[in-house]
JSON list of C-alpha atoms in Angstrom, two decimals:
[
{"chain": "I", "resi": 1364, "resn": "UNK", "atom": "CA", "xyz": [0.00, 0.00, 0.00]},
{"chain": "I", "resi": 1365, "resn": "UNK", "atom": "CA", "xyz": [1.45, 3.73, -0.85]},
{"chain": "I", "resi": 1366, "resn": "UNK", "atom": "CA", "xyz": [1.13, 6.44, 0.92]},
{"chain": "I", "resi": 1367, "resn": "UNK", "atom": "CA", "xyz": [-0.59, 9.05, 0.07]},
{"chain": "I", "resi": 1368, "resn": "UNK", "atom": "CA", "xyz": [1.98, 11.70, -1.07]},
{"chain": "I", "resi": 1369, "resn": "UNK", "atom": "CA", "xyz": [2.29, 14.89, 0.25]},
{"chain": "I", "resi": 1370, "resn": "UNK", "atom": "CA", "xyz": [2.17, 18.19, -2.41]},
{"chain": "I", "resi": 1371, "resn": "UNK", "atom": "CA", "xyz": [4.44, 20.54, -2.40]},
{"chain": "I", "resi": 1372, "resn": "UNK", "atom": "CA", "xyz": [4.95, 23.72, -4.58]},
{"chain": "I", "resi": 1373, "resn": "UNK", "atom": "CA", "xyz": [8.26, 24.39, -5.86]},
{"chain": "I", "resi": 1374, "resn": "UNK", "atom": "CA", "xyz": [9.81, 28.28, -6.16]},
{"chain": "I", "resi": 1375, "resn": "UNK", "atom": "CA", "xyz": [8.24, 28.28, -9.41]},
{"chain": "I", "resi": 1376, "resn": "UNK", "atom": "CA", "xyz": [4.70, 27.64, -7.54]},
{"chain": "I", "resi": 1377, "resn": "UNK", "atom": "CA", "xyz": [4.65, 24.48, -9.60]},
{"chain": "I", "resi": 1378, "resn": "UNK", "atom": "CA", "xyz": [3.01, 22.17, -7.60]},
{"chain": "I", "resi": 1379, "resn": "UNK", "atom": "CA", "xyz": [5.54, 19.03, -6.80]},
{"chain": "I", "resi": 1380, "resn": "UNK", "atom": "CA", "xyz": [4.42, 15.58, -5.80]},
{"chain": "I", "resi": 1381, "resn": "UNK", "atom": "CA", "xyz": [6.43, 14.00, -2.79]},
{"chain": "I", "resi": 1382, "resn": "UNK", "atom": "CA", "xyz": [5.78, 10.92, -0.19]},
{"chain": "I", "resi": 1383, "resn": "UNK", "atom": "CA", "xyz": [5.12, 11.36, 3.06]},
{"chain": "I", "resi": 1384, "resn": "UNK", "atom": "CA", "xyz": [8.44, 9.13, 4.10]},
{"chain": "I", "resi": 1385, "resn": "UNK", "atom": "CA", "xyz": [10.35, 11.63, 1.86]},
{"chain": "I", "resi": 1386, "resn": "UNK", "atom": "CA", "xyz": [8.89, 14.22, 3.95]},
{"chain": "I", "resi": 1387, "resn": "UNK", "atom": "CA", "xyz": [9.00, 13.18, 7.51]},
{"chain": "I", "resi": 1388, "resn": "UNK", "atom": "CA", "xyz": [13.02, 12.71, 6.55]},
{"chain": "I", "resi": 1389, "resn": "UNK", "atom": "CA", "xyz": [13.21, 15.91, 5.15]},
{"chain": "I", "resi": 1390, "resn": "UNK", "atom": "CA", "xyz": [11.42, 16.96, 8.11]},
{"chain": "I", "resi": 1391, "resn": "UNK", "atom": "CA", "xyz": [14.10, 15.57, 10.66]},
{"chain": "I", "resi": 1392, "resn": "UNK", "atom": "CA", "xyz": [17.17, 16.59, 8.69]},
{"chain": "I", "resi": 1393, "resn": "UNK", "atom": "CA", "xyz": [16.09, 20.28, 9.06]},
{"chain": "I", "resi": 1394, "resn": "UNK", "atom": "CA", "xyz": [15.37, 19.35, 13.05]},
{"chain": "I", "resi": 1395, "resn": "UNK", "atom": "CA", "xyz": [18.52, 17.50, 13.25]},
{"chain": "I", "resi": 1396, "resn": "UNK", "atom": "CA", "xyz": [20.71, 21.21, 12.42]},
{"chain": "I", "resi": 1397, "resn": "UNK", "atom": "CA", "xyz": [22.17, 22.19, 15.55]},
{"chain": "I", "resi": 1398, "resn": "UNK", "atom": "CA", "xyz": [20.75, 26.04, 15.82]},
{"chain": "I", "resi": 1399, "resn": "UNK", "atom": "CA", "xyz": [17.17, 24.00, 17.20]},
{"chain": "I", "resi": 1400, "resn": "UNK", "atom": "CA", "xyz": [19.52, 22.56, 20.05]},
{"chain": "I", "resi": 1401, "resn": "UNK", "atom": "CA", "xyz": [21.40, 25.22, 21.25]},
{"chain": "I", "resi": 1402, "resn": "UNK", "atom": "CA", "xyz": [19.50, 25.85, 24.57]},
{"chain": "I", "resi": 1403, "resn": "UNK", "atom": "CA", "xyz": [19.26, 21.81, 25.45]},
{"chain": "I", "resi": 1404, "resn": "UNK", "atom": "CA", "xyz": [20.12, 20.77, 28.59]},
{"chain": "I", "resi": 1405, "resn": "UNK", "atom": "CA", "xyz": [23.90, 19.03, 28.59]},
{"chain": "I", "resi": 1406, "resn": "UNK", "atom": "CA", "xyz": [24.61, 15.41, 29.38]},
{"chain": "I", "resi": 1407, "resn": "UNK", "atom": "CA", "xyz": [25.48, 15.99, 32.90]},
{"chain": "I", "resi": 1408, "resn": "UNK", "atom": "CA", "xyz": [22.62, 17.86, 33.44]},
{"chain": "I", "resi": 1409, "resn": "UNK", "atom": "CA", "xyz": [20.67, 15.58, 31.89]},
{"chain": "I", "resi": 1410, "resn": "UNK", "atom": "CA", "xyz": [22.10, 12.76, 34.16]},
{"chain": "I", "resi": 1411, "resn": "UNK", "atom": "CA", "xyz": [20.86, 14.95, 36.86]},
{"chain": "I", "resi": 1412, "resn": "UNK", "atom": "CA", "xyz": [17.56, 15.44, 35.96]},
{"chain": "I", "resi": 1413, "resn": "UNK", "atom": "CA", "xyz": [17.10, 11.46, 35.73]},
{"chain": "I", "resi": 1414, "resn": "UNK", "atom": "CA", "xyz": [18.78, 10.94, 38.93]},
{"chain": "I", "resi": 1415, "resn": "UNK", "atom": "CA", "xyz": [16.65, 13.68, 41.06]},
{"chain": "I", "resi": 1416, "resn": "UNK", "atom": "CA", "xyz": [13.26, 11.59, 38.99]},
{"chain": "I", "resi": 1417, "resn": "UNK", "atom": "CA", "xyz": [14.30, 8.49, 40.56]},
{"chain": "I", "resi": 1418, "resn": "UNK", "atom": "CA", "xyz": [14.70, 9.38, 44.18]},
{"chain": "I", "resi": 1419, "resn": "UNK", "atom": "CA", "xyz": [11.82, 11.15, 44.12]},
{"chain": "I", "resi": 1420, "resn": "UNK", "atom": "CA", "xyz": [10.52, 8.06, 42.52]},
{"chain": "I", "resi": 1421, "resn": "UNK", "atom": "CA", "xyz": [12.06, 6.42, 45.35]},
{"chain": "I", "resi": 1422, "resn": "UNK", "atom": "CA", "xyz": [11.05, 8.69, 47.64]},
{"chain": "I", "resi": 1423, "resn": "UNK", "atom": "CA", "xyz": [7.75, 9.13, 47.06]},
{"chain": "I", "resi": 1424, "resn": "UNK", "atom": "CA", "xyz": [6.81, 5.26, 46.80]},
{"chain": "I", "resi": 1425, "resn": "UNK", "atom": "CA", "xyz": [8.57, 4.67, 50.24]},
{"chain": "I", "resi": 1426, "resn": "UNK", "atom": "CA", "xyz": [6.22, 7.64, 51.73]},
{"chain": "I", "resi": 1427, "resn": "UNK", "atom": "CA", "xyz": [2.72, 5.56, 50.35]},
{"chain": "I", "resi": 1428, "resn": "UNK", "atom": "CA", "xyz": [4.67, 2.50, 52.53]},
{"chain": "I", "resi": 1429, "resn": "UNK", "atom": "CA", "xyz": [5.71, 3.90, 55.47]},
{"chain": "I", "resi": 1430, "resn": "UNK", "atom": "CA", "xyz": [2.93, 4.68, 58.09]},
{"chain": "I", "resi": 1431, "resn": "UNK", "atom": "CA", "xyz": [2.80, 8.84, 58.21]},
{"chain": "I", "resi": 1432, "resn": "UNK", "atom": "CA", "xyz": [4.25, 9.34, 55.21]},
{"chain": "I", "resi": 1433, "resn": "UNK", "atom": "CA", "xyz": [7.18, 11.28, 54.28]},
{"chain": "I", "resi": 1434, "resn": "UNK", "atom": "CA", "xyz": [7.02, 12.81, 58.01]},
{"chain": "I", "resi": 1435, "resn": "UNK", "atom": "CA", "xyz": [7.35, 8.86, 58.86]},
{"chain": "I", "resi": 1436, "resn": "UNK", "atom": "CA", "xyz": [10.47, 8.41, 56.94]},
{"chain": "I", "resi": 1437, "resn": "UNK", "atom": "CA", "xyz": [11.85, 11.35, 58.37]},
{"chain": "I", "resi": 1438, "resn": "UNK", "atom": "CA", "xyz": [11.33, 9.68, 61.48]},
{"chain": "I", "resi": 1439, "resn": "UNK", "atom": "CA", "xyz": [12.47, 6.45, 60.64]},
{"chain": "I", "resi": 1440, "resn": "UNK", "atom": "CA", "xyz": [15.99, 8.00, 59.19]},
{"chain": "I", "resi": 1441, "resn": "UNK", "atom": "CA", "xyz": [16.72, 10.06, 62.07]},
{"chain": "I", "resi": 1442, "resn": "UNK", "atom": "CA", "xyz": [16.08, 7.03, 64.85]},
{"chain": "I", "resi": 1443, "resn": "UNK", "atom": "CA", "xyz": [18.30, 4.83, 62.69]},
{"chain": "I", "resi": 1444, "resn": "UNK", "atom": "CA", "xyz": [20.83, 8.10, 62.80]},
{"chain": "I", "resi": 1445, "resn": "UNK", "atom": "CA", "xyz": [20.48, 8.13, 65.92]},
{"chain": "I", "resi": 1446, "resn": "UNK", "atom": "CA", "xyz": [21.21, 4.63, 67.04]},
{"chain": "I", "resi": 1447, "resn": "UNK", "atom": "CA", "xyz": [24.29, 3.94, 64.65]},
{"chain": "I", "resi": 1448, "resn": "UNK", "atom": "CA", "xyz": [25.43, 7.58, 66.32]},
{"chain": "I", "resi": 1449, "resn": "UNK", "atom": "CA", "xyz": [25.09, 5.86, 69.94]},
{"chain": "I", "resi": 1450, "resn": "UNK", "atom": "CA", "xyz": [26.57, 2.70, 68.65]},
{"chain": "I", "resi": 1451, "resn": "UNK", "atom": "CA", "xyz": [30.01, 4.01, 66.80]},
{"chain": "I", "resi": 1452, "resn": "UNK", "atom": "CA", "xyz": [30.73, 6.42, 69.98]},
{"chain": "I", "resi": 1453, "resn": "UNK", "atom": "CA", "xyz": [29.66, 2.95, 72.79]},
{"chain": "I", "resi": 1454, "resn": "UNK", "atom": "CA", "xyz": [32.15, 0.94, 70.39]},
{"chain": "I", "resi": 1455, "resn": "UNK", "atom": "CA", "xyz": [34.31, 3.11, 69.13]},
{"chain": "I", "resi": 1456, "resn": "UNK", "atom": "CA", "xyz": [36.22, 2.65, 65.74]},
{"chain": "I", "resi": 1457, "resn": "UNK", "atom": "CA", "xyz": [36.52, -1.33, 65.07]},
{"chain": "I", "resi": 1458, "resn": "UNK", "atom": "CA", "xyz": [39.70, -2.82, 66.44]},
{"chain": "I", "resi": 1459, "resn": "UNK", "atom": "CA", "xyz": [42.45, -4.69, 64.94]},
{"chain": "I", "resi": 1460, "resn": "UNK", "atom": "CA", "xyz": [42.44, -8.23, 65.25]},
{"chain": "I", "resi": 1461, "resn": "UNK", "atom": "CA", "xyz": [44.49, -8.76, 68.37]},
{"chain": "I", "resi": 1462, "resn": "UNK", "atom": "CA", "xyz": [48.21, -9.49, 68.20]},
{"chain": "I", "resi": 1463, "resn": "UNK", "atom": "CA", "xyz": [48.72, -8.85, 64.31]},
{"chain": "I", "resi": 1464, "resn": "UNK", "atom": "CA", "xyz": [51.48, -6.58, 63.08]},
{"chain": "I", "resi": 1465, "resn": "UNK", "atom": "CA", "xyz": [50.03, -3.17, 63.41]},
{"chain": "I", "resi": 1466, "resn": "UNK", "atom": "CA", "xyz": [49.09, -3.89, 66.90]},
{"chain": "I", "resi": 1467, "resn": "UNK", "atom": "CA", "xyz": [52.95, -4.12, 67.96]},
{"chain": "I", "resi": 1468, "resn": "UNK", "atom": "CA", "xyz": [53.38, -1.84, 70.63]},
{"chain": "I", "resi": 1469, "resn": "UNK", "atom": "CA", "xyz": [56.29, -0.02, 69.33]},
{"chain": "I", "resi": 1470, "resn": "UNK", "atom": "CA", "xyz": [56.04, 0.33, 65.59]},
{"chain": "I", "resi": 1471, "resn": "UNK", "atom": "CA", "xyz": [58.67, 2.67, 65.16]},
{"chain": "I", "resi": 1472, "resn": "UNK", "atom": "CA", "xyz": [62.04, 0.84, 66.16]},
{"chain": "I", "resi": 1473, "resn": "UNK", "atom": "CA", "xyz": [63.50, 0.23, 69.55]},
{"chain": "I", "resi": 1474, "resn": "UNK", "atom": "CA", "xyz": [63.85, 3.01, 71.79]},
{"chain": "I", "resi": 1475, "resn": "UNK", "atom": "CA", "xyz": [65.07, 3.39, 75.37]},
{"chain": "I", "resi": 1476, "resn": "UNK", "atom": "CA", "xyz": [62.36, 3.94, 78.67]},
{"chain": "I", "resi": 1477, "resn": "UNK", "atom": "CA", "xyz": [64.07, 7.44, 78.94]},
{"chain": "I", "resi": 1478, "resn": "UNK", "atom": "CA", "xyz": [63.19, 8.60, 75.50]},
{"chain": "I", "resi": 1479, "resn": "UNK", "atom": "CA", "xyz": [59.56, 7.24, 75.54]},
{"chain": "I", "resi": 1480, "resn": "UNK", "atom": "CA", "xyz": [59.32, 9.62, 78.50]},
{"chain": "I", "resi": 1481, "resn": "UNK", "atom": "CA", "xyz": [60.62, 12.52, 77.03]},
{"chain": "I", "resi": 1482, "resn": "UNK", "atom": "CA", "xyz": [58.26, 12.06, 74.15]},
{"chain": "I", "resi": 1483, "resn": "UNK", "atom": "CA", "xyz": [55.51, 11.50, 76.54]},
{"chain": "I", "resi": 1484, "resn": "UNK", "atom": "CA", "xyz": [56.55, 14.84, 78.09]},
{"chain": "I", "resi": 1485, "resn": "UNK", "atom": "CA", "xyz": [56.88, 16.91, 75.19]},
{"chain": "I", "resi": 1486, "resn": "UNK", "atom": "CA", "xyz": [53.50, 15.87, 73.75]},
{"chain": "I", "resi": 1487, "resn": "UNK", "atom": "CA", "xyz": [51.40, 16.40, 77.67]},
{"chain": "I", "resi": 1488, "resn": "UNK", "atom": "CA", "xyz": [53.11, 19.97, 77.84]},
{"chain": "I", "resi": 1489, "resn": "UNK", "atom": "CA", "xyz": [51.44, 20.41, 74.35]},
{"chain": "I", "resi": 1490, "resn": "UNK", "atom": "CA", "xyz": [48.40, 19.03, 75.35]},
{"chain": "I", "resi": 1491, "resn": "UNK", "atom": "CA", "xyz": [48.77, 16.10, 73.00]},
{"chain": "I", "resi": 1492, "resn": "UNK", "atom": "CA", "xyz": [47.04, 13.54, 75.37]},
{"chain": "I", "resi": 1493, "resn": "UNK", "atom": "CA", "xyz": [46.57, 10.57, 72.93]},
{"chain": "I", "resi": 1494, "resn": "UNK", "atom": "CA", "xyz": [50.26, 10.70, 72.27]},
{"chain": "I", "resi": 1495, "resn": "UNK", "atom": "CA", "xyz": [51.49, 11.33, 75.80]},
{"chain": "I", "resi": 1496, "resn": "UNK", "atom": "CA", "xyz": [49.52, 8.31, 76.49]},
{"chain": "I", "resi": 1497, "resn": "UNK", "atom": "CA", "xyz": [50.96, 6.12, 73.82]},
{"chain": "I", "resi": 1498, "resn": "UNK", "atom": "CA", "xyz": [54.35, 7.75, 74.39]},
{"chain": "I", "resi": 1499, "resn": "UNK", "atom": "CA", "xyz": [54.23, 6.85, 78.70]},
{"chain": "I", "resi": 1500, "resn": "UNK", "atom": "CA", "xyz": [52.63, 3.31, 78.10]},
{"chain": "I", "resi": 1501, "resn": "UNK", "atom": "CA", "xyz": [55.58, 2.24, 75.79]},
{"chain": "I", "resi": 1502, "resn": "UNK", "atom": "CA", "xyz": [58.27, 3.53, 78.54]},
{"chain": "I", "resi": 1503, "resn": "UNK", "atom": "CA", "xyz": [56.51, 1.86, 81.04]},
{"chain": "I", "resi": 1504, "resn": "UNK", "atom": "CA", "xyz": [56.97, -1.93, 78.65]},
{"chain": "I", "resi": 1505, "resn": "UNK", "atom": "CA", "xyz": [60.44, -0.93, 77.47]},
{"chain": "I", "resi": 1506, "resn": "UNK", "atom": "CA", "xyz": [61.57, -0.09, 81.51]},
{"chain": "I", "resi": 1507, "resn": "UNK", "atom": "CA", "xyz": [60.16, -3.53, 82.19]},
{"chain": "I", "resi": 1508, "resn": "UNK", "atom": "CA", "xyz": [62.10, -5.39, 79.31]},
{"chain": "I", "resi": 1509, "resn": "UNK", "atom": "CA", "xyz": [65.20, -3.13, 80.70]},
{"chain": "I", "resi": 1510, "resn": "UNK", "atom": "CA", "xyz": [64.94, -4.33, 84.24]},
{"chain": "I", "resi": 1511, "resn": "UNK", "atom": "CA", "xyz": [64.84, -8.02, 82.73]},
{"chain": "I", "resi": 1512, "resn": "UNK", "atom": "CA", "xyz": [61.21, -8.52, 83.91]},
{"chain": "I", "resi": 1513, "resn": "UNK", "atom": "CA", "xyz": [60.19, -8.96, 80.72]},
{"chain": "I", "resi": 1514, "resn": "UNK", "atom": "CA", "xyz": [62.14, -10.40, 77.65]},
{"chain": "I", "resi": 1515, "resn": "UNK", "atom": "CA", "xyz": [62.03, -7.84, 74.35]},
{"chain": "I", "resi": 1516, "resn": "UNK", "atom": "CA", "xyz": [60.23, -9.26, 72.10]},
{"chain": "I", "resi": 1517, "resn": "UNK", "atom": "CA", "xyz": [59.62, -8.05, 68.67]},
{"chain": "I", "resi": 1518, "resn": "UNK", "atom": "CA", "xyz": [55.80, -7.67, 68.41]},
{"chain": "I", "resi": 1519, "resn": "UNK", "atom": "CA", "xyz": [54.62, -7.91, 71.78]},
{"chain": "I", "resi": 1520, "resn": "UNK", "atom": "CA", "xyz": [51.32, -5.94, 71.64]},
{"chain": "I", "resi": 1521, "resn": "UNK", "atom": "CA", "xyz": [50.18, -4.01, 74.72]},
{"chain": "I", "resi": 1522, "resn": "UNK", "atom": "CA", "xyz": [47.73, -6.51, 76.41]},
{"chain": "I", "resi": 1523, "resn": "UNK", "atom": "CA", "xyz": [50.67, -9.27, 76.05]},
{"chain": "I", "resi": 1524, "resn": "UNK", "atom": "CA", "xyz": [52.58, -7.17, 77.91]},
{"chain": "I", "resi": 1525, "resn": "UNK", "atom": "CA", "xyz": [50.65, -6.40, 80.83]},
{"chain": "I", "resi": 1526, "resn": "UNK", "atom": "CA", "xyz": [49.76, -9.90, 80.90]},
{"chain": "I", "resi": 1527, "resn": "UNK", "atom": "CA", "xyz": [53.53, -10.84, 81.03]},
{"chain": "I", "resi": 1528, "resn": "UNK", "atom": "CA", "xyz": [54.50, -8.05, 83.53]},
{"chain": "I", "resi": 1529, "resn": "UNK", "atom": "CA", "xyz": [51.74, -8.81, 85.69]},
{"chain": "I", "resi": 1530, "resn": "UNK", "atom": "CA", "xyz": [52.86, -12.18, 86.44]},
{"chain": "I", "resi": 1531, "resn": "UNK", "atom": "CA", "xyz": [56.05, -10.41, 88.31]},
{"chain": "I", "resi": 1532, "resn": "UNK", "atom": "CA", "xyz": [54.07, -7.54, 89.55]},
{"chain": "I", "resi": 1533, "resn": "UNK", "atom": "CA", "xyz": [50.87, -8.92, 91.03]},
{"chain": "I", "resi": 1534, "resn": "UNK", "atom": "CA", "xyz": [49.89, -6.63, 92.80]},
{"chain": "I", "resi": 1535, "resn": "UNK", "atom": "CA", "xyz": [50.11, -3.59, 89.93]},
{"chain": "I", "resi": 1536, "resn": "UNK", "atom": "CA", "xyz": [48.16, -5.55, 87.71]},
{"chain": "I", "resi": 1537, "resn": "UNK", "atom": "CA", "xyz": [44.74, -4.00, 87.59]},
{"chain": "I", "resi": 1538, "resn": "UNK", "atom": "CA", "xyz": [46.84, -0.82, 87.26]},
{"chain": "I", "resi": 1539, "resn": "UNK", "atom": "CA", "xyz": [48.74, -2.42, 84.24]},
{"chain": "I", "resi": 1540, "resn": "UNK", "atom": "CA", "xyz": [45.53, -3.63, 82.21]},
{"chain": "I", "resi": 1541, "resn": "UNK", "atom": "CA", "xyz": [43.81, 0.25, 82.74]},
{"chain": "I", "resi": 1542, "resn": "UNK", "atom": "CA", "xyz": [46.87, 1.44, 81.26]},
{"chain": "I", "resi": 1543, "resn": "UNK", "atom": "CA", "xyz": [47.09, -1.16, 78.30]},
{"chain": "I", "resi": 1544, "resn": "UNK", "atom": "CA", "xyz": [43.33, -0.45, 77.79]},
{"chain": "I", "resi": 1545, "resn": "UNK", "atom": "CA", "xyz": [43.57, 3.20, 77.97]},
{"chain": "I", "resi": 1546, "resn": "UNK", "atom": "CA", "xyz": [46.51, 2.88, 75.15]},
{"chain": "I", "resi": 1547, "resn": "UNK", "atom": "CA", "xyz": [44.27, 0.60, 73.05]},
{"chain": "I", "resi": 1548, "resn": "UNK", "atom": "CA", "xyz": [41.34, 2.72, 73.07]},
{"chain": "I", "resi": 1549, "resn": "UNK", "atom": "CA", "xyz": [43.31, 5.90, 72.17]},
{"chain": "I", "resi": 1550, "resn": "UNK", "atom": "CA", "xyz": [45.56, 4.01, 69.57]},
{"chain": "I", "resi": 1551, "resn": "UNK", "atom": "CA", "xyz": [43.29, 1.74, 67.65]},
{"chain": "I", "resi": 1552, "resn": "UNK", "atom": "CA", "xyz": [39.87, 2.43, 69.61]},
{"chain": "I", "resi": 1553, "resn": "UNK", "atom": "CA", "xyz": [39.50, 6.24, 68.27]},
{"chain": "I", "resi": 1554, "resn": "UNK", "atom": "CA", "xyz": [38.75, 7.12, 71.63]},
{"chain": "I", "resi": 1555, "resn": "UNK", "atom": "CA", "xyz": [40.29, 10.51, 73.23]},
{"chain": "I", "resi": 1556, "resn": "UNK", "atom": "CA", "xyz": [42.20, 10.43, 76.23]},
{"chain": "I", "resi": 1557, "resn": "UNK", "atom": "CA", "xyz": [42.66, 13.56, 78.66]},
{"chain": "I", "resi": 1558, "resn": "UNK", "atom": "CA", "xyz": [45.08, 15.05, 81.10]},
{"chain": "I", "resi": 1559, "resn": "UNK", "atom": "CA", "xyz": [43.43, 12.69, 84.36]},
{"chain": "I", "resi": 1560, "resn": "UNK", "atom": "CA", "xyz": [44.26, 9.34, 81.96]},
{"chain": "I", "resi": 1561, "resn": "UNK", "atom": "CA", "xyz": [47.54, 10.72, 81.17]},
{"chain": "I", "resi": 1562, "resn": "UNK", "atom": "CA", "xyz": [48.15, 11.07, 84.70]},
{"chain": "I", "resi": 1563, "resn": "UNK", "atom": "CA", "xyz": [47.41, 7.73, 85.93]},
{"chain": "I", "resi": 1564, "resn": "UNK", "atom": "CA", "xyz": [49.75, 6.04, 83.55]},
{"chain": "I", "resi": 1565, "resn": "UNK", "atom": "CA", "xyz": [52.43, 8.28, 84.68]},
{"chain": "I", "resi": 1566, "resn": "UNK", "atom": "CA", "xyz": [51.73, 7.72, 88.02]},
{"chain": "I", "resi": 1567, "resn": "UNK", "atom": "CA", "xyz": [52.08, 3.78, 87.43]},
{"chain": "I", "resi": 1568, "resn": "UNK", "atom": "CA", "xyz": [55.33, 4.14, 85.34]},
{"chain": "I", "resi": 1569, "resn": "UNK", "atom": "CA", "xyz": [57.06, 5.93, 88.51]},
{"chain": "I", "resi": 1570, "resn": "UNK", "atom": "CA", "xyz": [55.21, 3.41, 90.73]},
{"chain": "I", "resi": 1571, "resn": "UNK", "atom": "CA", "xyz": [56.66, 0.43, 89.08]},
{"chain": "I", "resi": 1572, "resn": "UNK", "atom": "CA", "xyz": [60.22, 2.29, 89.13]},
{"chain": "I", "resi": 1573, "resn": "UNK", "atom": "CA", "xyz": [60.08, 1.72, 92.72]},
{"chain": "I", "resi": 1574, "resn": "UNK", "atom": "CA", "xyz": [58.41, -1.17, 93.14]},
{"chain": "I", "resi": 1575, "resn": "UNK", "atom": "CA", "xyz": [60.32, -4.85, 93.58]},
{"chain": "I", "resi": 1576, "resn": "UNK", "atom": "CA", "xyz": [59.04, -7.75, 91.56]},
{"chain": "I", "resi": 1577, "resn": "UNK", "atom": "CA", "xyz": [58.14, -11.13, 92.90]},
{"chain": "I", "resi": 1578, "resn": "UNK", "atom": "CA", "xyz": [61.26, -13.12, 91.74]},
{"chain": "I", "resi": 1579, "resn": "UNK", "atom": "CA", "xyz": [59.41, -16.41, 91.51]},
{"chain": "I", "resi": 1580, "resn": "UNK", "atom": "CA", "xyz": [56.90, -15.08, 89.12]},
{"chain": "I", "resi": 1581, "resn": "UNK", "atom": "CA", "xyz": [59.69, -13.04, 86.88]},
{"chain": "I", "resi": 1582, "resn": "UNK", "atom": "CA", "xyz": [59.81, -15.51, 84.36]},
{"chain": "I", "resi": 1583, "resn": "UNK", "atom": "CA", "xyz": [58.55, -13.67, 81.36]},
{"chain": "I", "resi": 1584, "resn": "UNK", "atom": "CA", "xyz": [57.81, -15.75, 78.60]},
{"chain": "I", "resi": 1585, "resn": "UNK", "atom": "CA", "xyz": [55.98, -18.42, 80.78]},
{"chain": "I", "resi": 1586, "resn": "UNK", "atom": "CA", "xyz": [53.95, -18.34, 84.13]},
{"chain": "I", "resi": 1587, "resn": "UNK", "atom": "CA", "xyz": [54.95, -19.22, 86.85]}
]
């Protein structure tokens, strides 16, 4: 079947006979010229304009499930806020898994009690509390392994190390795990520690200065 064809006059006003296929080409050639486009939206912008259509898409068939409305979902979004809010600063920042690499209480080469203390100085007089923490924690493990109480060892996280040291120093023990925890929580716990926390691990590292081991439990690989 043809189609009926469209007519046409020419400049001459001489009527000219043409298809309507012919036509509806000729038709998007002229569209297709560039001067019809000129105000069109870009590609990112037209990206943008799909995007914003499907979360309000989104948005608006969540609203018809949600009992309320979009004054429900508001709701709902700020509880759940809320409660992963409550839960990150309860938990704090995930912790390593205990007793790999990056948990080796000093990661940046060996280093004598006495400097660990000065660096544990020179960061509380700034007010640098996490690292005067770190700093005073790692003196206290390195006097140890200097008074022979405990053996160096390459590694040795923080928690092994009160563990160890505890086994000559009984009675500081509780005193040793607060200050192990206290470093953990600062150092992989993304907890912040103050001038009072500072404080009581200094306190124990001139504490234990003074204080004589039990000889039978010294052994520090092994217990007694």
């Amino acid at each position: 079947m043809t189609t009926a064809p469209a007519r046409l006059r020419a400049d001459s006003d001489v009527p000219v006979d043409i298809s309507r296929d012919a036509a509806r080409e000729a038709a998007e050639r002229e569209l297709s010229d560039p001067k019809y486009h000129e105000n069109d939206p870009n590609l990112l912008q037209r990206g943008l304009d799909r995007f914003w259509e499907w979360v309000g898409d989104l948005f608006a068939a969540a609203s018809g499930a949600t009992p309320g409305g979009v004054l429900g979902i508001v709701v709902v979004v700020l509880l759940v806020a809320a409660a992963v809010a409550a839960l990150w600063w309860r938990l704090g920042t995930p912790r390593r898994a205990p007793g790999s690499t990056a948990d080796s209480l000093f990661a940046d080469g060996p280093r004598t009690a006495r400097d660990h203390r000065a660096a544990a100085a020179r960061h509380a007089s700034a007010g640098r509390w996490n690292q005067a923490v770190q700093e005073r924690t790692r003196a206290i493990v390195r006097s140890l392994e200097e008074r022979t109480l405990l053996d160096p060892r390459p590694g040795r996280t923080a928690d092994e190390a009160a563990a160890e040291a505890s086994r000559s120093l009984p009675s500081h023990a509780d005193e040793l795990r607060l200050a192990v925890r206290t470093f953990d929580d600062v150092t992989y716990g993304g907890r912040t520690a103050d001038e009072a926390a500072y404080r009581r691990v200094e306190e124990l590292d001139t504490v234990l200065e003074r204080t004589r081991p039990t000889l039978h439990n010294a052994s520090t690989g092994t217990p007694a």
